[in-house]
Tab-separated table of C-alpha atoms in Angstrom:
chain	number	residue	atom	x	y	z
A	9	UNK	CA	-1.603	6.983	-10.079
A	10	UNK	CA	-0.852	10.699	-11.272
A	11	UNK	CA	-3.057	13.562	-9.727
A	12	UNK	CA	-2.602	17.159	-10.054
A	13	UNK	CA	-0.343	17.488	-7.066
A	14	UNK	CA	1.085	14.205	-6.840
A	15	UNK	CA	1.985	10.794	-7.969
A	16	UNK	CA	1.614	7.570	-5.988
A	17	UNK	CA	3.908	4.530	-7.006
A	18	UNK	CA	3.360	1.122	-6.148
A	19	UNK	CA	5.345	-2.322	-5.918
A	20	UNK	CA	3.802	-6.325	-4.723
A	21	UNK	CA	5.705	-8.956	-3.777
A	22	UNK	CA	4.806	-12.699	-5.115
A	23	UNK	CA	2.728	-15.004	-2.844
A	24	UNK	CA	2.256	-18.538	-2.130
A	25	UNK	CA	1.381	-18.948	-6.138
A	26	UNK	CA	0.971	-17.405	-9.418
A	27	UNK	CA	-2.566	-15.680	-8.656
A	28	UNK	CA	-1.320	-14.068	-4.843
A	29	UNK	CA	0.205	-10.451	-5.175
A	30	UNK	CA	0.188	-7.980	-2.761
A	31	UNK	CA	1.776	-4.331	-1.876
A	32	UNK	CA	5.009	-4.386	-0.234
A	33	UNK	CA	5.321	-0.761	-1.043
A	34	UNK	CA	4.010	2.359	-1.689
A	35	UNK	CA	5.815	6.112	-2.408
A	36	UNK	CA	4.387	9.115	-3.305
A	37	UNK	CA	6.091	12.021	-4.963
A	38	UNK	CA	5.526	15.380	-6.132
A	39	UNK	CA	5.035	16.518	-10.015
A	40	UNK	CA	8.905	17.809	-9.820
A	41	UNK	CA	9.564	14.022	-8.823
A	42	UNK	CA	10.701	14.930	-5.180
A	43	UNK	CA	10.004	11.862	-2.994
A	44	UNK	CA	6.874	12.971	-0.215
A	45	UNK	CA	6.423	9.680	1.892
A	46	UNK	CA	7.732	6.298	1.351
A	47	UNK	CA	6.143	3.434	3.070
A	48	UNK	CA	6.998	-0.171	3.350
A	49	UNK	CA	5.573	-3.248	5.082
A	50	UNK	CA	7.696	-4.810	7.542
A	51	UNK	CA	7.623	-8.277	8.159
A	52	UNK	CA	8.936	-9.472	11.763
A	53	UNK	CA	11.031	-12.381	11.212
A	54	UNK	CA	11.893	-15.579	13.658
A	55	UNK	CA	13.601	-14.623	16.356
A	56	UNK	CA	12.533	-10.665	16.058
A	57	UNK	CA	10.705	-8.618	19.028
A	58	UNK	CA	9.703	-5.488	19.302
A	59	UNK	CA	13.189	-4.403	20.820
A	60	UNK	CA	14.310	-4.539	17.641
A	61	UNK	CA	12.185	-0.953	16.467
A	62	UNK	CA	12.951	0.867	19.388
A	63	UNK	CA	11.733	4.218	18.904
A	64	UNK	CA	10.534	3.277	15.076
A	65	UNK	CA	7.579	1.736	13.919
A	66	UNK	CA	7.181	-2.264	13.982
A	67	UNK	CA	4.273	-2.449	10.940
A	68	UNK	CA	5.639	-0.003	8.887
A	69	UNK	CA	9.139	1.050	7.592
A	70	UNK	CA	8.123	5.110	6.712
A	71	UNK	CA	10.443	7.958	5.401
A	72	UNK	CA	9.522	11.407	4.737
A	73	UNK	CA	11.397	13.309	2.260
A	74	UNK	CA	14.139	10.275	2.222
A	75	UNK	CA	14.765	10.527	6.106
A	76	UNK	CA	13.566	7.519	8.468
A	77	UNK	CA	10.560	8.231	10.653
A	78	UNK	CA	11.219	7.627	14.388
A	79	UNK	CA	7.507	6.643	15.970
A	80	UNK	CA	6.681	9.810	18.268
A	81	UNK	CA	2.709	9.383	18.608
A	82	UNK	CA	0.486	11.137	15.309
A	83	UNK	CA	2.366	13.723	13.389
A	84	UNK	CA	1.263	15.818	10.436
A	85	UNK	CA	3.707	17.318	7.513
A	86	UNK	CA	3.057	19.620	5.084
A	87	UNK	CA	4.911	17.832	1.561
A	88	UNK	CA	4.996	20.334	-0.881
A	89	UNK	CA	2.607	23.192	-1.414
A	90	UNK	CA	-0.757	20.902	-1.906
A	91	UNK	CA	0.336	17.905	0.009
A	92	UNK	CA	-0.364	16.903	3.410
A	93	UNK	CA	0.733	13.513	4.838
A	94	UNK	CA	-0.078	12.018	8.766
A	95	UNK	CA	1.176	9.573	10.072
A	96	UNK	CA	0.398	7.524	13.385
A	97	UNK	CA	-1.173	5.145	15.414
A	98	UNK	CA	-4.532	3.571	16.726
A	99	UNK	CA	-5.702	0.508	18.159
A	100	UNK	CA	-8.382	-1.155	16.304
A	101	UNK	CA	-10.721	-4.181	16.964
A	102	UNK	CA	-9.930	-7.087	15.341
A	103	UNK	CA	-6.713	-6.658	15.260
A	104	UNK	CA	-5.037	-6.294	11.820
A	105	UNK	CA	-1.740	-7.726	12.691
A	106	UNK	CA	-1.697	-10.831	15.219
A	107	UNK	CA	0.681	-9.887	17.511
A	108	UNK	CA	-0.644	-6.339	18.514
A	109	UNK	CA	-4.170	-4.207	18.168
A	110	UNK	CA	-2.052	-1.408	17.415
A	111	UNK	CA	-2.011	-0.149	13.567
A	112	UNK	CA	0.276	2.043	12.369
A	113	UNK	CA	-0.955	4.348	9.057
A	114	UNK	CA	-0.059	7.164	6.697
A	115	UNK	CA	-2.689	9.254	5.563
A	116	UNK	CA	-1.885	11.557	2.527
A	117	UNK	CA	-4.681	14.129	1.522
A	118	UNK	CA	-4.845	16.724	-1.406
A	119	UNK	CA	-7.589	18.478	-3.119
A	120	UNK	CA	-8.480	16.035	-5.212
A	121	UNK	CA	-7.597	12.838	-3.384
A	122	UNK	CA	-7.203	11.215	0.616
A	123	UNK	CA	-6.190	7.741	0.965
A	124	UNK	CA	-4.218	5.630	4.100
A	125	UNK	CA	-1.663	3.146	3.946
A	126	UNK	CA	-1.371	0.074	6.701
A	127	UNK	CA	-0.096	-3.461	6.823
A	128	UNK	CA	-2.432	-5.658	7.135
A	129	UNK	CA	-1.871	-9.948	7.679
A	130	UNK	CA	-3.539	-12.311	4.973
A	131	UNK	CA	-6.264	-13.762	6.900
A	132	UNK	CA	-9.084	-13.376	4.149
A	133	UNK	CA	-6.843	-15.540	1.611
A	134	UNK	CA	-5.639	-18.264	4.659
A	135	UNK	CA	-7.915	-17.931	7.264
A	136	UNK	CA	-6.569	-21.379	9.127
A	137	UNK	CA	-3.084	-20.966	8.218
A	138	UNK	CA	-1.492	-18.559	10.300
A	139	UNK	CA	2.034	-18.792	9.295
A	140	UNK	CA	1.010	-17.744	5.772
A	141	UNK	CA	-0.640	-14.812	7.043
A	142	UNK	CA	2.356	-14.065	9.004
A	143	UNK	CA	4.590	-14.303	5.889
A	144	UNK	CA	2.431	-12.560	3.436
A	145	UNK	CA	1.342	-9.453	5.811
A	146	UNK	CA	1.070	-6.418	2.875
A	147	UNK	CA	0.005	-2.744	2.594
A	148	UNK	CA	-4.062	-2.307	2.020
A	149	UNK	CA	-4.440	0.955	0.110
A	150	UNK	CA	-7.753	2.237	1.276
A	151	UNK	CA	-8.969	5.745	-0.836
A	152	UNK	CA	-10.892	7.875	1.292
A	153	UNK	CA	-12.045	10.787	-0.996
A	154	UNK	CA	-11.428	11.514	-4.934
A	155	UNK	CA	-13.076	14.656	-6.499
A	156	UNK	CA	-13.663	14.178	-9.746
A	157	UNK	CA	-10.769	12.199	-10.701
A	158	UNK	CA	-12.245	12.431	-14.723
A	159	UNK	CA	-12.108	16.286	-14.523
A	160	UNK	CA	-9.059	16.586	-12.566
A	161	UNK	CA	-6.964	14.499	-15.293
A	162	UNK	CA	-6.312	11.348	-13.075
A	163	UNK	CA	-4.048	9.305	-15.062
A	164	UNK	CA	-2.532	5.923	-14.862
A	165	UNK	CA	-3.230	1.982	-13.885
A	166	UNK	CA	-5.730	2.605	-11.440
A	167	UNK	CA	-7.800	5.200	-13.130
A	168	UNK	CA	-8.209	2.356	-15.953
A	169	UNK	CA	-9.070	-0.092	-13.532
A	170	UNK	CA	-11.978	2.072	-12.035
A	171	UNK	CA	-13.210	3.122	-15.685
A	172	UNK	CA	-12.309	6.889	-14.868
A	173	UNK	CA	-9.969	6.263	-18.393
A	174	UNK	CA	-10.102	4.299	-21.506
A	175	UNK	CA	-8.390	0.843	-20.610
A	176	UNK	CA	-5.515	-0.445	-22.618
A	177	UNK	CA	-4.742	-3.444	-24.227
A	178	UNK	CA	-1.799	-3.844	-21.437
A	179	UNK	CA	-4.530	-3.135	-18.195
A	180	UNK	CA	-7.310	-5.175	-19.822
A	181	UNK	CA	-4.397	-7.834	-19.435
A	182	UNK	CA	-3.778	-7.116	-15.966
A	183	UNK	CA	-7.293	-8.381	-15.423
A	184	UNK	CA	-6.968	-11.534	-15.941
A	185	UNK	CA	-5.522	-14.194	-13.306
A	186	UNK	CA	-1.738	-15.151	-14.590
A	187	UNK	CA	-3.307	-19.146	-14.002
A	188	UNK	CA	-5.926	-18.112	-16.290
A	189	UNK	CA	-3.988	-17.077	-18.833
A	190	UNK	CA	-1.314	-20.001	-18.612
A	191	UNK	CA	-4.020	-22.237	-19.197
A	192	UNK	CA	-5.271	-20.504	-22.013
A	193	UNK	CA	-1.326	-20.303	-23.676
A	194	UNK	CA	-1.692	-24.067	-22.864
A	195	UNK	CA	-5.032	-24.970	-24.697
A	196	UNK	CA	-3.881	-23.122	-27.781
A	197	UNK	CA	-0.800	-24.840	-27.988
A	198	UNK	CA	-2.501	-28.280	-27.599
Protein backbone atom coordinates (compact mmCIF):
# COMPACT_ATOMS: atom_id res chain seq x y z
CA UNK A 1 0.00 0.00 0.00
CA UNK A 2 1.73 3.40 -1.11
CA UNK A 3 0.36 6.72 0.47
CA UNK A 4 1.76 10.07 0.22
CA UNK A 5 3.99 9.73 3.23
CA UNK A 6 4.48 6.18 3.40
CA UNK A 7 4.45 2.67 2.21
CA UNK A 8 3.21 -0.37 4.12
CA UNK A 9 4.61 -3.89 3.06
CA UNK A 10 3.16 -7.04 3.85
CA UNK A 11 4.15 -10.90 4.03
CA UNK A 12 1.58 -14.36 5.14
CA UNK A 13 2.69 -17.42 6.04
CA UNK A 14 0.84 -20.76 4.63
CA UNK A 15 -1.80 -22.46 6.84
CA UNK A 16 -3.21 -25.75 7.48
CA UNK A 17 -4.12 -25.84 3.46
CA UNK A 18 -4.06 -24.19 0.21
CA UNK A 19 -7.02 -21.60 0.98
CA UNK A 20 -5.43 -20.44 4.83
CA UNK A 21 -2.99 -17.36 4.58
CA UNK A 22 -2.37 -15.02 7.04
CA UNK A 23 0.13 -11.94 8.01
CA UNK A 24 3.21 -12.89 9.67
CA UNK A 25 4.49 -9.47 8.93
CA UNK A 26 4.07 -6.10 8.34
CA UNK A 27 6.82 -2.96 7.71
CA UNK A 28 6.26 0.33 6.86
CA UNK A 29 8.70 2.70 5.27
CA UNK A 30 9.07 6.11 4.16
CA UNK A 31 8.95 7.40 0.30
CA UNK A 32 13.02 7.61 0.54
CA UNK A 33 12.63 3.77 1.47
CA UNK A 34 13.92 4.28 5.14
CA UNK A 35 12.40 1.47 7.26
CA UNK A 36 9.65 3.33 10.04
CA UNK A 37 8.31 0.25 12.08
CA UNK A 38 8.67 -3.35 11.48
CA UNK A 39 6.35 -5.72 13.13
CA UNK A 40 6.21 -9.42 13.35
CA UNK A 41 3.99 -12.03 15.01
CA UNK A 42 5.59 -14.15 17.46
CA UNK A 43 4.58 -17.48 18.00
CA UNK A 44 5.48 -19.04 21.59
CA UNK A 45 6.73 -22.40 21.00
CA UNK A 46 6.67 -25.75 23.39
CA UNK A 47 8.54 -25.33 26.12
CA UNK A 48 8.58 -21.23 25.89
CA UNK A 49 7.33 -18.82 28.89
CA UNK A 50 7.20 -15.54 29.21
CA UNK A 51 10.83 -15.45 30.78
CA UNK A 52 11.91 -15.83 27.60
CA UNK A 53 10.84 -11.79 26.48
CA UNK A 54 12.03 -10.29 29.45
CA UNK A 55 11.76 -6.72 29.02
CA UNK A 56 10.40 -7.25 25.16
CA UNK A 57 7.15 -7.92 23.96
CA UNK A 58 5.69 -11.67 23.94
CA UNK A 59 2.88 -11.01 20.87
CA UNK A 60 4.88 -8.99 18.88
CA UNK A 61 8.55 -8.89 17.63
CA UNK A 62 8.67 -4.69 16.82
CA UNK A 63 11.68 -2.55 15.58
CA UNK A 64 11.72 1.03 14.98
CA UNK A 65 14.07 2.40 12.55
CA UNK A 66 15.90 -1.26 12.47
CA UNK A 67 16.52 -1.24 16.37
CA UNK A 68 14.53 -3.86 18.66
CA UNK A 69 11.80 -2.41 20.84
CA UNK A 70 12.23 -3.23 24.57
CA UNK A 71 8.37 -3.21 26.10
CA UNK A 72 8.40 0.03 28.46
CA UNK A 73 4.45 0.67 28.76
CA UNK A 74 2.82 3.02 25.48
CA UNK A 75 5.35 5.03 23.62
CA UNK A 76 4.88 7.40 20.70
CA UNK A 77 7.67 8.24 17.83
CA UNK A 78 7.69 10.67 15.44
CA UNK A 79 9.04 8.51 11.89
CA UNK A 80 9.82 10.94 9.50
CA UNK A 81 8.29 14.34 9.01
CA UNK A 82 4.44 13.04 8.45
CA UNK A 83 4.67 9.83 10.31
CA UNK A 84 3.69 9.00 13.69
CA UNK A 85 3.82 5.41 15.06
CA UNK A 86 2.59 4.13 18.95
CA UNK A 87 3.13 1.41 20.22
CA UNK A 88 1.79 -0.41 23.48
CA UNK A 89 -0.39 -2.31 25.45
CA UNK A 90 -4.06 -2.95 26.71
CA UNK A 91 -6.02 -5.61 28.08
CA UNK A 92 -9.03 -6.47 26.17
CA UNK A 93 -12.10 -8.76 26.76
CA UNK A 94 -12.10 -11.75 25.08
CA UNK A 95 -8.88 -12.20 25.03
CA UNK A 96 -7.13 -12.24 21.61
CA UNK A 97 -4.35 -14.51 22.48
CA UNK A 98 -5.17 -17.56 24.95
CA UNK A 99 -2.65 -17.33 27.27
CA UNK A 100 -2.99 -13.57 28.34
CA UNK A 101 -5.81 -10.57 28.01
CA UNK A 102 -3.01 -8.42 27.32
CA UNK A 103 -2.59 -7.16 23.50
CA UNK A 104 0.22 -5.64 22.36
CA UNK A 105 -0.31 -3.03 19.09
CA UNK A 106 1.33 -0.52 16.79
CA UNK A 107 -0.63 2.22 15.68
CA UNK A 108 0.80 4.27 12.69
CA UNK A 109 -1.19 7.51 11.72
CA UNK A 110 -0.62 10.11 8.84
CA UNK A 111 -2.77 12.56 7.14
CA UNK A 112 -4.26 10.48 4.99
CA UNK A 113 -4.29 7.13 6.77
CA UNK A 114 -4.39 5.40 10.73
CA UNK A 115 -4.35 1.77 11.02
CA UNK A 116 -3.05 -0.84 14.13
CA UNK A 117 -1.26 -3.92 13.95
CA UNK A 118 -1.83 -7.00 16.64
CA UNK A 119 -1.55 -10.75 16.71
CA UNK A 120 -4.39 -12.24 16.96
CA UNK A 121 -5.01 -16.54 17.42
CA UNK A 122 -7.21 -18.32 14.66
CA UNK A 123 -10.25 -19.02 16.54
CA UNK A 124 -12.83 -17.85 13.78
CA UNK A 125 -11.22 -20.49 11.21
CA UNK A 126 -10.83 -23.49 14.22
CA UNK A 127 -12.96 -22.60 16.81
CA UNK A 128 -12.61 -26.31 18.62
CA UNK A 129 -9.13 -26.83 17.74
CA UNK A 130 -6.98 -24.98 19.88
CA UNK A 131 -3.63 -26.13 18.90
CA UNK A 132 -4.30 -24.79 15.39
CA UNK A 133 -5.12 -21.54 16.70
CA UNK A 134 -2.05 -21.66 18.70
CA UNK A 135 0.07 -22.43 15.60
CA UNK A 136 -1.51 -20.13 13.16
CA UNK A 137 -1.76 -16.89 15.59
CA UNK A 138 -1.17 -13.84 12.71
CA UNK A 139 -1.21 -10.01 12.49
CA UNK A 140 -5.00 -8.49 11.90
CA UNK A 141 -4.47 -5.22 10.05
CA UNK A 142 -7.33 -3.11 11.22
CA UNK A 143 -7.54 0.63 9.16
CA UNK A 144 -8.85 3.16 11.32
CA UNK A 145 -9.15 6.31 9.08
CA UNK A 146 -8.31 6.91 5.16
CA UNK A 147 -9.04 10.41 3.65
CA UNK A 148 -9.70 10.16 0.39
CA UNK A 149 -7.43 7.49 -0.59
CA UNK A 150 -8.74 8.18 -4.61
CA UNK A 151 -7.58 11.85 -4.34
CA UNK A 152 -4.58 11.29 -2.35
CA UNK A 153 -3.09 8.76 -5.10
CA UNK A 154 -3.33 5.52 -2.94
CA UNK A 155 -1.67 2.98 -4.95
CA UNK A 156 -1.12 -0.69 -4.81
CA UNK A 157 -2.86 -4.32 -3.91
CA UNK A 158 -5.13 -3.09 -1.47
CA UNK A 159 -6.41 -0.01 -3.13
CA UNK A 160 -7.53 -2.59 -6.01
CA UNK A 161 -9.05 -4.76 -3.64
CA UNK A 162 -11.29 -1.92 -2.12
CA UNK A 163 -12.15 -0.51 -5.76
CA UNK A 164 -10.28 2.86 -4.87
CA UNK A 165 -8.15 1.69 -8.39
CA UNK A 166 -8.77 -0.12 -11.54
CA UNK A 167 -8.06 -3.92 -10.70
CA UNK A 168 -5.61 -5.90 -12.71
CA UNK A 169 -5.65 -8.97 -14.37
CA UNK A 170 -2.95 -10.19 -11.57
CA UNK A 171 -5.43 -8.83 -8.33
CA UNK A 172 -8.64 -10.02 -10.02
CA UNK A 173 -6.55 -13.37 -9.66
CA UNK A 174 -5.80 -12.90 -6.17
CA UNK A 175 -9.53 -13.19 -5.68
CA UNK A 176 -10.06 -16.30 -6.26
CA UNK A 177 -9.41 -19.29 -3.67
CA UNK A 178 -6.00 -21.21 -4.94
CA UNK A 179 -8.59 -24.65 -4.44
CA UNK A 180 -10.81 -22.91 -6.73
CA UNK A 181 -8.64 -22.39 -9.24
CA UNK A 182 -6.85 -25.93 -9.05
CA UNK A 183 -10.05 -27.35 -9.70
CA UNK A 184 -10.75 -25.29 -12.49
CA UNK A 185 -6.88 -26.13 -14.12
CA UNK A 186 -8.25 -29.67 -13.38
CA UNK A 187 -11.69 -29.62 -15.26
CA UNK A 188 -10.04 -28.09 -18.30
CA UNK A 189 -7.53 -30.57 -18.52
CA UNK A 190 -10.10 -33.43 -18.21
Amino acid sequence: LETPEMTVWASVFQGPSIDFQWFDRFMVTGKDGSEYVDVRVRRLLPGMNRTHFQNRFTQLDIKMSGRPMHRRGSQLFAAGEQVKVAVGTRTVSPPRLHHTPVLEFVMVESDSISFMVHASHAGAEFPDDFDKQVKNTHLDWINLEMVDPKKNGFKGILPQIWRVQPRTAEVEAMLIAPSKKEMAVCTAME
